[in-house]
Every structure is written in structure tokens, then in C-alpha cells.
CSV table of C-alpha atoms in Angstrom, one decimal:
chain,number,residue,atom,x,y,z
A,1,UNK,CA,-45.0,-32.0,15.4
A,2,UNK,CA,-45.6,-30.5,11.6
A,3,UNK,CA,-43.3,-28.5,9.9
A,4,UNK,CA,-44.4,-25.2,11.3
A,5,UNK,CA,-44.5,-26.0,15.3
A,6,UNK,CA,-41.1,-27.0,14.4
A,7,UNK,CA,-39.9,-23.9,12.6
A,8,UNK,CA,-41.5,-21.8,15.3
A,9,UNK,CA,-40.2,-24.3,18.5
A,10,UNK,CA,-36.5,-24.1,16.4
A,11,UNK,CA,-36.6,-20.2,16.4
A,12,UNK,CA,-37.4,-20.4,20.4
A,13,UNK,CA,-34.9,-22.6,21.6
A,14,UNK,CA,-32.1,-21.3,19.3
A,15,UNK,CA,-32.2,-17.8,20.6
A,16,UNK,CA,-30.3,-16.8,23.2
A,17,UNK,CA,-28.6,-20.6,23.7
A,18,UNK,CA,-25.9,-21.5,25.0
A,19,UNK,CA,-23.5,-24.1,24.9
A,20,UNK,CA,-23.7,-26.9,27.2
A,21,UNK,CA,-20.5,-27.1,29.7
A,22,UNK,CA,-19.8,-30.5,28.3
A,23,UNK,CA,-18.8,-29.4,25.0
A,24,UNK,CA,-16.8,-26.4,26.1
A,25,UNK,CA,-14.9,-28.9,28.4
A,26,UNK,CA,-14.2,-31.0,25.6
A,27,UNK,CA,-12.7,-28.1,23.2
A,28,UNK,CA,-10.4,-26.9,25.7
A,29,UNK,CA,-7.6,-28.5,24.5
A,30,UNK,CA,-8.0,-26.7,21.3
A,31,UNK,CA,-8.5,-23.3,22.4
A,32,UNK,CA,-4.9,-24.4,25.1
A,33,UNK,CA,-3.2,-24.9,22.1
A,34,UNK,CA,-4.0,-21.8,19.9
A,35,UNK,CA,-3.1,-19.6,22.5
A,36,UNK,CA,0.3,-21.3,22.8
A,37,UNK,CA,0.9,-21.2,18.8
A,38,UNK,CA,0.5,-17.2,19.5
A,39,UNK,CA,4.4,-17.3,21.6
A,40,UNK,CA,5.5,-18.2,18.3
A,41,UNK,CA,7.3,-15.3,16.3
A,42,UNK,CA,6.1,-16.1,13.2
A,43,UNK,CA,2.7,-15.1,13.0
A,44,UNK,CA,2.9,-12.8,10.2
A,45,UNK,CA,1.3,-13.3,6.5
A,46,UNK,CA,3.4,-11.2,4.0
A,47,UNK,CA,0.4,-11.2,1.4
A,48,UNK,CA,-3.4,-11.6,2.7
A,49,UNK,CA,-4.6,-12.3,-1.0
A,50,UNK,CA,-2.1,-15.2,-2.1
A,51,UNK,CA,-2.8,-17.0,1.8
A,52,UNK,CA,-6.3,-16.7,0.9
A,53,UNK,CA,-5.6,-17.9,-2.7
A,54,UNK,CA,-3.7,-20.2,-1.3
A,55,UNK,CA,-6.6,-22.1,0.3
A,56,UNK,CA,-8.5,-22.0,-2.5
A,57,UNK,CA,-6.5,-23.4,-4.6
A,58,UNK,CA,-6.0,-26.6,-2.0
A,59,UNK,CA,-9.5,-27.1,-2.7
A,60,UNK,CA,-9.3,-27.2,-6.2
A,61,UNK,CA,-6.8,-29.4,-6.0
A,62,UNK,CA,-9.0,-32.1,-4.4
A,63,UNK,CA,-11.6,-32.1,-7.4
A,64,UNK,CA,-11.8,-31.0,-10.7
A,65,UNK,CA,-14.1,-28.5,-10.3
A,66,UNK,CA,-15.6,-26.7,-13.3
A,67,UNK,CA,-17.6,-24.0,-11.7
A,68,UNK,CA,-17.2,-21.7,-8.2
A,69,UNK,CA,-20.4,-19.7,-6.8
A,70,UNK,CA,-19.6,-17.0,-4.4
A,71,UNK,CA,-22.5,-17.1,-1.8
A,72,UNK,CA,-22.7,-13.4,-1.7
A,73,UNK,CA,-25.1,-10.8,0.8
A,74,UNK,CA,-23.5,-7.6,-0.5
A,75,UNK,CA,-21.0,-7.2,2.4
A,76,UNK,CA,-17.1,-6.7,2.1
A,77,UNK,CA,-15.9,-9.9,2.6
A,78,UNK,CA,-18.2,-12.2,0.2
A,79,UNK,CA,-17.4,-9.0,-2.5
A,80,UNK,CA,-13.4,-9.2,-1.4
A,81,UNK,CA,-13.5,-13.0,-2.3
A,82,UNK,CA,-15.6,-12.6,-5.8
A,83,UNK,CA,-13.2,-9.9,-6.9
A,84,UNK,CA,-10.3,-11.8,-5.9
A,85,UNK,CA,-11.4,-15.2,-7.6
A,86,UNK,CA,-12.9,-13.1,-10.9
A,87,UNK,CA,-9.1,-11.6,-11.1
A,88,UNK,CA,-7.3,-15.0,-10.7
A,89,UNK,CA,-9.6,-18.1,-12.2
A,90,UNK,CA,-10.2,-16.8,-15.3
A,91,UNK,CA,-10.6,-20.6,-16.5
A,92,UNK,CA,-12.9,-21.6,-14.2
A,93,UNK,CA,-16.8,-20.1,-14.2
A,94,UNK,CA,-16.8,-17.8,-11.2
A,95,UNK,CA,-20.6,-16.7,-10.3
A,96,UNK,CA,-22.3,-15.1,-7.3
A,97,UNK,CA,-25.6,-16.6,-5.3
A,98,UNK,CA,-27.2,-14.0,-3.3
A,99,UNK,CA,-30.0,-14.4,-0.7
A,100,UNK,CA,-32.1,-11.3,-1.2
A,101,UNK,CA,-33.4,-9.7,2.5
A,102,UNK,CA,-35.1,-6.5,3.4
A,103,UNK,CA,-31.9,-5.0,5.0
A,104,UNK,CA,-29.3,-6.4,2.2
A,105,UNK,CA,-31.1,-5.2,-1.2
A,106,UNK,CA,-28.6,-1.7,-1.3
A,107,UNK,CA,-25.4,-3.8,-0.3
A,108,UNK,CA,-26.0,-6.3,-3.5
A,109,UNK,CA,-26.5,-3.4,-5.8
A,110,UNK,CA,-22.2,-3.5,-5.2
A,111,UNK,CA,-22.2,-7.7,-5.8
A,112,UNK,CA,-24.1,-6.8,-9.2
A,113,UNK,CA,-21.3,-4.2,-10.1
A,114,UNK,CA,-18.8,-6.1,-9.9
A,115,UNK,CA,-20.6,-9.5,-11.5
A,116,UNK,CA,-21.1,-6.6,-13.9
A,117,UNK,CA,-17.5,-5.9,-14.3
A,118,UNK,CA,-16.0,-9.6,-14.3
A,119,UNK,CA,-18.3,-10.9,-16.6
A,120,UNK,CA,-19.7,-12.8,-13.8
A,121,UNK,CA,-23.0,-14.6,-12.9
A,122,UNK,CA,-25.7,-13.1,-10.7
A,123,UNK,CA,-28.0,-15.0,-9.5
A,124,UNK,CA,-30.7,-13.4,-6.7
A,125,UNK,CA,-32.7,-15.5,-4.4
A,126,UNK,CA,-36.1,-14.5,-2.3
A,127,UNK,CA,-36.2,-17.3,0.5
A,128,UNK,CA,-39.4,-18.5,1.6
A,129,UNK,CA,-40.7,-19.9,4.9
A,130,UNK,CA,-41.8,-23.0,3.1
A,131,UNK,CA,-38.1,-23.5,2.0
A,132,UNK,CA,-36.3,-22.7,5.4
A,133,UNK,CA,-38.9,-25.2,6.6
A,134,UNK,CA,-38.0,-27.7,4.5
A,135,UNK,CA,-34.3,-27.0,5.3
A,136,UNK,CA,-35.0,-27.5,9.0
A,137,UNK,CA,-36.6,-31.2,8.3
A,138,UNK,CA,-33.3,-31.8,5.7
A,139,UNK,CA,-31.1,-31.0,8.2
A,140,UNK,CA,-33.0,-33.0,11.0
A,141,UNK,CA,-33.2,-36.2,8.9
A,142,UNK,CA,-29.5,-35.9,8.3
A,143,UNK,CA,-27.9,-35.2,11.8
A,144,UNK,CA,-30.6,-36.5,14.1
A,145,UNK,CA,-31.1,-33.0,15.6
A,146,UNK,CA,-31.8,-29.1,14.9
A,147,UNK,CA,-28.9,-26.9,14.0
A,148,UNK,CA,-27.4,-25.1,16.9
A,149,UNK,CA,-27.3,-22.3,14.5
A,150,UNK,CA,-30.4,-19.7,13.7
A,151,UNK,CA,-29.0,-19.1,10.2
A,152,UNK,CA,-28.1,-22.1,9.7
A,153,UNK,CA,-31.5,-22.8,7.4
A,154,UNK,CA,-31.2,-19.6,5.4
A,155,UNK,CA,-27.2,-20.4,4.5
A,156,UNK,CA,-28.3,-24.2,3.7
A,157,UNK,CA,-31.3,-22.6,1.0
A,158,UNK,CA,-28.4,-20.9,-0.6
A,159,UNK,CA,-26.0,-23.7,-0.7
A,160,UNK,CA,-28.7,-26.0,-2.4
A,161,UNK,CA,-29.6,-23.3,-4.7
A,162,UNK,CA,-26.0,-22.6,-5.5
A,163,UNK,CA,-25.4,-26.6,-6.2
A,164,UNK,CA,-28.0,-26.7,-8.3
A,165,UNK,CA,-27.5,-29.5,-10.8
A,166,UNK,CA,-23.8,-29.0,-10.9
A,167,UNK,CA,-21.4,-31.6,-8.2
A,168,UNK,CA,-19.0,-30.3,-9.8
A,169,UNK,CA,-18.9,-26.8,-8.0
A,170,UNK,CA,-17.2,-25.4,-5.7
A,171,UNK,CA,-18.8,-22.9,-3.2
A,172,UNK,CA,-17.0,-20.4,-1.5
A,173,UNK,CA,-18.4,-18.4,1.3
A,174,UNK,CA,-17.3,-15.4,3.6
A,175,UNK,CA,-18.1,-16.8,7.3
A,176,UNK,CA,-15.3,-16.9,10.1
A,177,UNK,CA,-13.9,-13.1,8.6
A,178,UNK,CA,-15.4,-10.7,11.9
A,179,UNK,CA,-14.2,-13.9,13.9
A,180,UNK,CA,-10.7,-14.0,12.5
A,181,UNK,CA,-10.0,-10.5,11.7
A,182,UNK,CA,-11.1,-9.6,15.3
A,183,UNK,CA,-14.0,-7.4,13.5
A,184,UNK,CA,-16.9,-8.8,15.7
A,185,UNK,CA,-19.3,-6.5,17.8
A,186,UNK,CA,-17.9,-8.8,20.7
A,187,UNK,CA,-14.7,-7.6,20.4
A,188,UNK,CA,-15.9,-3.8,20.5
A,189,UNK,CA,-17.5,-4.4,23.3
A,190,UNK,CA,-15.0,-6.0,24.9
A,191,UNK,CA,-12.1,-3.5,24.2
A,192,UNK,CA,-13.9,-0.5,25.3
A,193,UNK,CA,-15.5,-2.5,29.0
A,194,UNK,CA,-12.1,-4.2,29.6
A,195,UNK,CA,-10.7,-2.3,32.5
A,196,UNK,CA,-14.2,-2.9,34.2
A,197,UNK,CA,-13.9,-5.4,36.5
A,198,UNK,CA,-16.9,-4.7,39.2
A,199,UNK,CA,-19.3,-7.8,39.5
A,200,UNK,CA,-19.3,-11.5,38.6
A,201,UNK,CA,-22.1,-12.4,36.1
A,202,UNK,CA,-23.3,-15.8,35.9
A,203,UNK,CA,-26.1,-16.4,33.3
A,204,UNK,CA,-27.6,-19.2,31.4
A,205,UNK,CA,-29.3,-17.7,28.1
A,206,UNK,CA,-29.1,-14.5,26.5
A,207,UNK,CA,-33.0,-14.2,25.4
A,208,UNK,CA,-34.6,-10.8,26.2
A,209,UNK,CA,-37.8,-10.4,26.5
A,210,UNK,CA,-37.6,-6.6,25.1
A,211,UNK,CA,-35.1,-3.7,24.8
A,212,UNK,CA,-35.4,-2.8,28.5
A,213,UNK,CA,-34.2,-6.3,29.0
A,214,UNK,CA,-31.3,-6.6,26.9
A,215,UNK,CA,-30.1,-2.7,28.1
A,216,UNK,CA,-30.2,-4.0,31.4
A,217,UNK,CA,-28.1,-7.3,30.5
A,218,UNK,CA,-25.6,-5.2,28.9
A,219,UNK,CA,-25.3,-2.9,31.6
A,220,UNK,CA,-24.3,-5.5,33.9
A,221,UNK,CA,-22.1,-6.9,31.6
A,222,UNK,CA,-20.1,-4.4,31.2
A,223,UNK,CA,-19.5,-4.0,34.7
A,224,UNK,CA,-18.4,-7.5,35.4
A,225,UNK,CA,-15.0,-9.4,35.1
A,226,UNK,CA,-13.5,-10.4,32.3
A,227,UNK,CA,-14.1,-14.3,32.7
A,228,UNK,CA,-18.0,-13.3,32.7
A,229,UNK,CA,-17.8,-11.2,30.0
A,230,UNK,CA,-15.9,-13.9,28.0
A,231,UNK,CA,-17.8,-16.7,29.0
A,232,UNK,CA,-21.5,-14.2,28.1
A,233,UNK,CA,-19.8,-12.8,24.8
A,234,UNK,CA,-19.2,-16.5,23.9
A,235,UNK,CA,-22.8,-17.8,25.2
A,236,UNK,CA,-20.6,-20.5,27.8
A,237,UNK,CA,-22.6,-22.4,30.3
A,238,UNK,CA,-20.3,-22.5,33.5
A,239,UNK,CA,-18.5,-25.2,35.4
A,240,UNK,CA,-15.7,-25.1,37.8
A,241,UNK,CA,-13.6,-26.7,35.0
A,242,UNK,CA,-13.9,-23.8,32.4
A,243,UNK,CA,-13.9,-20.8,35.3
A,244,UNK,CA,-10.3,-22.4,36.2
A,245,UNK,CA,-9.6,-22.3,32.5
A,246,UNK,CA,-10.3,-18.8,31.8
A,247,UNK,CA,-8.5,-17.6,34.7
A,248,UNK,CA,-5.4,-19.1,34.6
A,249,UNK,CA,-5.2,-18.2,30.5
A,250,UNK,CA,-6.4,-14.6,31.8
A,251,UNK,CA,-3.1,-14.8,33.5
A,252,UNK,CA,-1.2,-16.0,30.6
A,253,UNK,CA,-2.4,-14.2,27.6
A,254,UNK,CA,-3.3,-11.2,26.4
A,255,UNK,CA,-7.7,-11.1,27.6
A,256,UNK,CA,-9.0,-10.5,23.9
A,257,UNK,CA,-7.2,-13.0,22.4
A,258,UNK,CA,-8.3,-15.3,25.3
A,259,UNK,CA,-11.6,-14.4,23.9
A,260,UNK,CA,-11.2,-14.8,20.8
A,261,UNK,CA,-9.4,-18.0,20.8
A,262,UNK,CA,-12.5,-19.2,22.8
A,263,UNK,CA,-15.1,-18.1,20.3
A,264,UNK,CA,-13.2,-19.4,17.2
A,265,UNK,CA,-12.5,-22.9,18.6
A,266,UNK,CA,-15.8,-23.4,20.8
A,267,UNK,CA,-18.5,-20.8,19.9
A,268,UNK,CA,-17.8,-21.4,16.2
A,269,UNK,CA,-17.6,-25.0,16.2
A,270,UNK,CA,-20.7,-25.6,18.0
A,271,UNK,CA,-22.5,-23.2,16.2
A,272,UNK,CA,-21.3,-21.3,12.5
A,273,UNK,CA,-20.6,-25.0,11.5
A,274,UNK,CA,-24.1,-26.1,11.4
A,275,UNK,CA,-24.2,-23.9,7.9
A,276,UNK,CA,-22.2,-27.1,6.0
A,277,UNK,CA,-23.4,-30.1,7.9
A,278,UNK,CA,-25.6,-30.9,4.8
A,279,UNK,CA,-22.9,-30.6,2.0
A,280,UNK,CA,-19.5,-31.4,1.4
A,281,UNK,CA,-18.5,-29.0,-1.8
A,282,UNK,CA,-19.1,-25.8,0.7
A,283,UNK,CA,-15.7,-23.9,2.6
A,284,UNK,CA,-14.4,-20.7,4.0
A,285,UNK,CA,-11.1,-19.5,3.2
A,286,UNK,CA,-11.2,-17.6,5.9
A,287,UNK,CA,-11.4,-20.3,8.5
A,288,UNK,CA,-7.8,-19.8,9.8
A,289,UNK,CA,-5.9,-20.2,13.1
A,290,UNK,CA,-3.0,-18.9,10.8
A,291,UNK,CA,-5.1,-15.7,10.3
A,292,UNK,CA,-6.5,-15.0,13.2
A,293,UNK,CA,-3.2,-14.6,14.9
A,294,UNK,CA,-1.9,-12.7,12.3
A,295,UNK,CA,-4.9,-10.3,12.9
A,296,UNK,CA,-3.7,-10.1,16.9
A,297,UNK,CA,-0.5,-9.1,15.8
A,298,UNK,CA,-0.7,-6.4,13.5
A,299,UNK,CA,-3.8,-4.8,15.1
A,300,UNK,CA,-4.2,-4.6,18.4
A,301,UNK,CA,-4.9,-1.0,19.3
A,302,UNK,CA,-8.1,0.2,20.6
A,303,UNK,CA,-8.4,3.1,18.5
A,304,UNK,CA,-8.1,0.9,15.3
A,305,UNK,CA,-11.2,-0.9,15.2
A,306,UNK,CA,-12.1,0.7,12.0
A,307,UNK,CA,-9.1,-1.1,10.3
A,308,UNK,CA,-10.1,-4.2,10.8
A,309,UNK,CA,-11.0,-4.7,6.8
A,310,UNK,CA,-9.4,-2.3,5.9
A,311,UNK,CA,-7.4,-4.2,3.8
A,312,UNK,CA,-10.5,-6.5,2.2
A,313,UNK,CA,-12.4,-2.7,2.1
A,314,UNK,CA,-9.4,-1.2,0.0
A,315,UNK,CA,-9.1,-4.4,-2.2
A,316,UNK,CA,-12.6,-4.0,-3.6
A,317,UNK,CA,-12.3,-0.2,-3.3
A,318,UNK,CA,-8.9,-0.4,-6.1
A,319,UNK,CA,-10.6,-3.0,-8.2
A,320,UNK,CA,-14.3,-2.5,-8.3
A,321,UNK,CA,-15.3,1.4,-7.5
A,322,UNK,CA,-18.5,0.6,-9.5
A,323,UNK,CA,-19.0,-1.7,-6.4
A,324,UNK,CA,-17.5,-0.1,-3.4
A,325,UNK,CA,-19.9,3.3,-3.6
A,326,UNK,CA,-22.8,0.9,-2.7
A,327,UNK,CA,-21.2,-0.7,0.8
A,328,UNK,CA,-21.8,0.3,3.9
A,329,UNK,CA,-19.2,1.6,5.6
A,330,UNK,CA,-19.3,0.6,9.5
A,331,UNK,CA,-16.7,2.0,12.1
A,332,UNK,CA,-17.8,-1.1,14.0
A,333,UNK,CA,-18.2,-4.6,12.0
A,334,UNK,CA,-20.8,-7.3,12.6
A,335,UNK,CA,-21.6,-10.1,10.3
């Protein structure tokens, strides 16, 4: 198979997948015992910006690391993170890598303000299909499979790009903040469908053929249960092991965070993972169980899924209007 077939085979299989039963069995110990650290009462952060400092700087403290690059699309929570490390490692070289698409090219007109601003770098980055190509075989040679991921080549471009020559740098990205801050379109979805509770939906893929397709999908989705609609939101093959699961943590906990706790501990894993398999310097503050709970608890109300950022929105708002004026502002978020 050449480089191509394999691209184009990778694209295929990757859409729509989901995750074997085997794997979810396997996790749900994990997902068991996030749900039980949400009885506890102290779930709060007092201060989102030191917490997330406060992971950085863990990670500085394993290397000596010169240099941090940002790996930046324009979007509130890569910008959040460049502010907040521009404002508070003023000894270490802060810079931003951005992947240049046809729907991002307004949104990092507000990375290149605040670069602007900070004194940072900027660096811009057209992808090619040779180079995602290439990625693909990297990737393969490495792990012995394709990434489970369809970004996965893109995010890995960037990453080499943003290494460069320099081991010694540290790169910081924004993935995991929809998830943990309960900003995904899943959890729109889910919030305004909940009470629905008409059909049982078992499916094994979520490809659609066209728009007529994925309408009808949806339709049905949103009339089923909520263990369908958690397992489909969170692309779950089924087994009598994980349908017993769901129900009796249905019965325990509150139904989003049941979902939630799924998609961060399974869905995540098997998948948004597959974007560092191929180097060690790369991390996400935002990859949190600490977080994510504290997001359940302070926001739960259906009419408040604007206020999901609102916090990482206002941050960059107070400290970079230069930047803020050129982000899109969505009343529902989606990575």
C-alpha cells in the first residue's frame, strides 16, 4: 500500500469509528472512580489561572526548558494559555505555532495580536498532504498502527514544526478544555434531548453517507434513552457489560456527568491521545479530573451553556482587546 492508499484508507476507517467493547470494558474502572471522587465536597478551584499555572509549572520542573511554543488555531483556549504564560514566564521564550486552515485564518488575526502585544513569536504553518502523509507512516512505524484519531496527523505536523531543532521546548496545547469545561456540542445536545427517553438506539458507526443521513441519525437520537445517547455521543460499541454499567451509574449520578466522565476517561483516551504518541515534550494543562468536576459544580444549569468559557473568554477579553475583537463568539462551543 503507498502513502496515498493509505492516507485515503486512514480517512475511511477513522470516520465515524467507534471504540471496540474491549477497551471500554477495560476503562471502566476509571470512569467508576471519577464519578465517586464527585461525592466529595471539595471540588472547588478558588483560582482557574494559578491551577492551570500550577501544572505548568510541574512541567517545568521536570526539565530545564528554555523555550514554550503555544500550538495555537486562533480559538479561546490556545489564546487564554498564550496570554497567561506571556504574563507569567517572562524568563522563558514564550512563542505561538499556528496551523493555518481555510476556516481558522480570521481567528489567528487575534493569536497575532496578542504575539503582537507580548513581544511574542508567531510562527504560521500551511500543512500539506505530503506532510500529513508522511505523519501517518511516522506514526505507523512508531506504534505499529494508524491513529484512532482523524487529527491526529495535522496536530503531530505542528508538534514537529514546533520542536524544531530545539529538545529543549516545552509545548503547550489547548485540547481536553470543551471536554473538561463541559463546553462540547455533546453536551448541548444532550442537555436540551435529556427528558426524551422514547426508543433504544443501538449503532455501530457514525458515518453518513450525506445530510439526509446524518438528520435522520440525529432525529432518532434524540428520541432515545439516555444510555443510547451516551453510549452514541461517546462512539461506544455495546456489550452487556457496559449497558449494565451505564444503567446502574444512571441511577447513581447525575446523567451528564455520567457522560462526561465516560467521554474523558474512554473516548479521550482512545482517541485525543493519539495527538502525543510521537513525542514526549507535548501536554495539556487542561487535562484534569480536578477540573472537570469543578466545571460540574459551578455550572450546571441548562440555560448557562454560554458560560462555559466565560472565564478563559473574559481573561483574554481584560488582557488582550487587540485580540478578543477577532474571536468568534459561539453560544454553543465545539473544538
Amino acid at each position: 500500500m503507498n502513502r496515498k492508499e493509505m492516507f485515503n484508507n486512514f480517512l475511511k476507517d477513522t470516520e465515524g469509528k467507534f471504540i471496540p467493547a474491549e477497551f471500554t470494558e477495560s476503562r471502566l474502572d476509571s470512569v467508576n472512580k471519577l464519578l465517586n471522587m464527585s461525592k466529595s465536597k471539595v471540588n472547588s478551584i478558588a483560582d482557574i489561572d494559578q491551577f492551570i499555572l500550577s501544572k505548568i509549572q510541574r512541567q517545568l520542573d521536570k526539565k530545564k526548558y528554555t523555550k514554550i511554543n503555544v500550538l495555537c488555531g486562533g480559538g479561546v483556549d490556545s489564546n487564554y494559555l498564550l496570554i497567561l504564560l506571556a504574563k507569567n514566564y517572562q524568563s522563558i521564550e514564550v512563542g505561538a505555532v499556528c496551523g493555518l486552515t481555510k476556516s481558522n485564518s480570521t481567528d489567528l488575526k487575534s493569536t497575532r495580536a496578542i504575539c503582537d502585544k507580548y513581544n511574542l513569536n508567531y510562527k504560521e504553518h500551511s500543512i500539506s498532504k505530503f506532510e500529513l502523509e508522511q505523519s501517518l507512516i511516522d506514526f505507523y512505524e512508531v506504534n505499529k498502527r494508524l491513529p484512532n484519531d482523524v487529527a491526529a496527523p495535522i496536530i503531530n505536523v505542528l508538534i514537529k514544526k514546533a520542536k524544531s531543532v530545539d529538545e529543549d521546548v516545552l509545548i503547550v496545547d489547548g485540547q481536553y478544555a470543551d471536554t473538561v469545561l463541559f463546553a462540547n456540542p455533546q453536551n448541548t445536545f444532550f442537555r436540551l434531548t435529556e427528558k426524551i427517553s422514547l426508543i433504544e438506539l443501538n449503532t455501530q458507526s457514525n458515518y453518513f453517507k450525506n445530510k439526509f443521513h446524518k438528520l435522520k441519525f440525529y432525529l432518532k437520537l434524540m428520541l432515545s434513552n439516555k444510555e443510547s445517547k451516551i453510549r452514541s455521543l461517546c462512539r461506544l460499541n455495546n456489550s452487556p457489560e457496559i449497558n449494565e454499567y451505564l444503567l446502574k451509574s444512571l441511577s447513581q449520578f447525575n446523567a451528564e456527568l455520567v457522560l462526561q466522565a465516560v467521554f474523558f476517561k474512554i473516548l479521550i483516551e482512545y482517541r485525543e491521545k493519539d495527538k502525543y504518541l510521537l513525542s514526549d515534550n507535548v501536554f495539556s494543562p487542561f487535562y484534569s479530573d480536578e477540573l472537570l468536576l469543578h466545571s460540574y459544580k459551578v455550572n450546571t444549569s441548562l440555560f448557562s451553556l454560554y458560560n462555559k468559557k466565560k472565564h478563559l473568554r473574559e481573561f483574554v477579553k481584560t488582557n488582550c482587546p487587540e485580540a478578543y475583537k477577532y474571536m468568534k463568539s459561539r453560544t454553543f462551543e465545539s473544538e
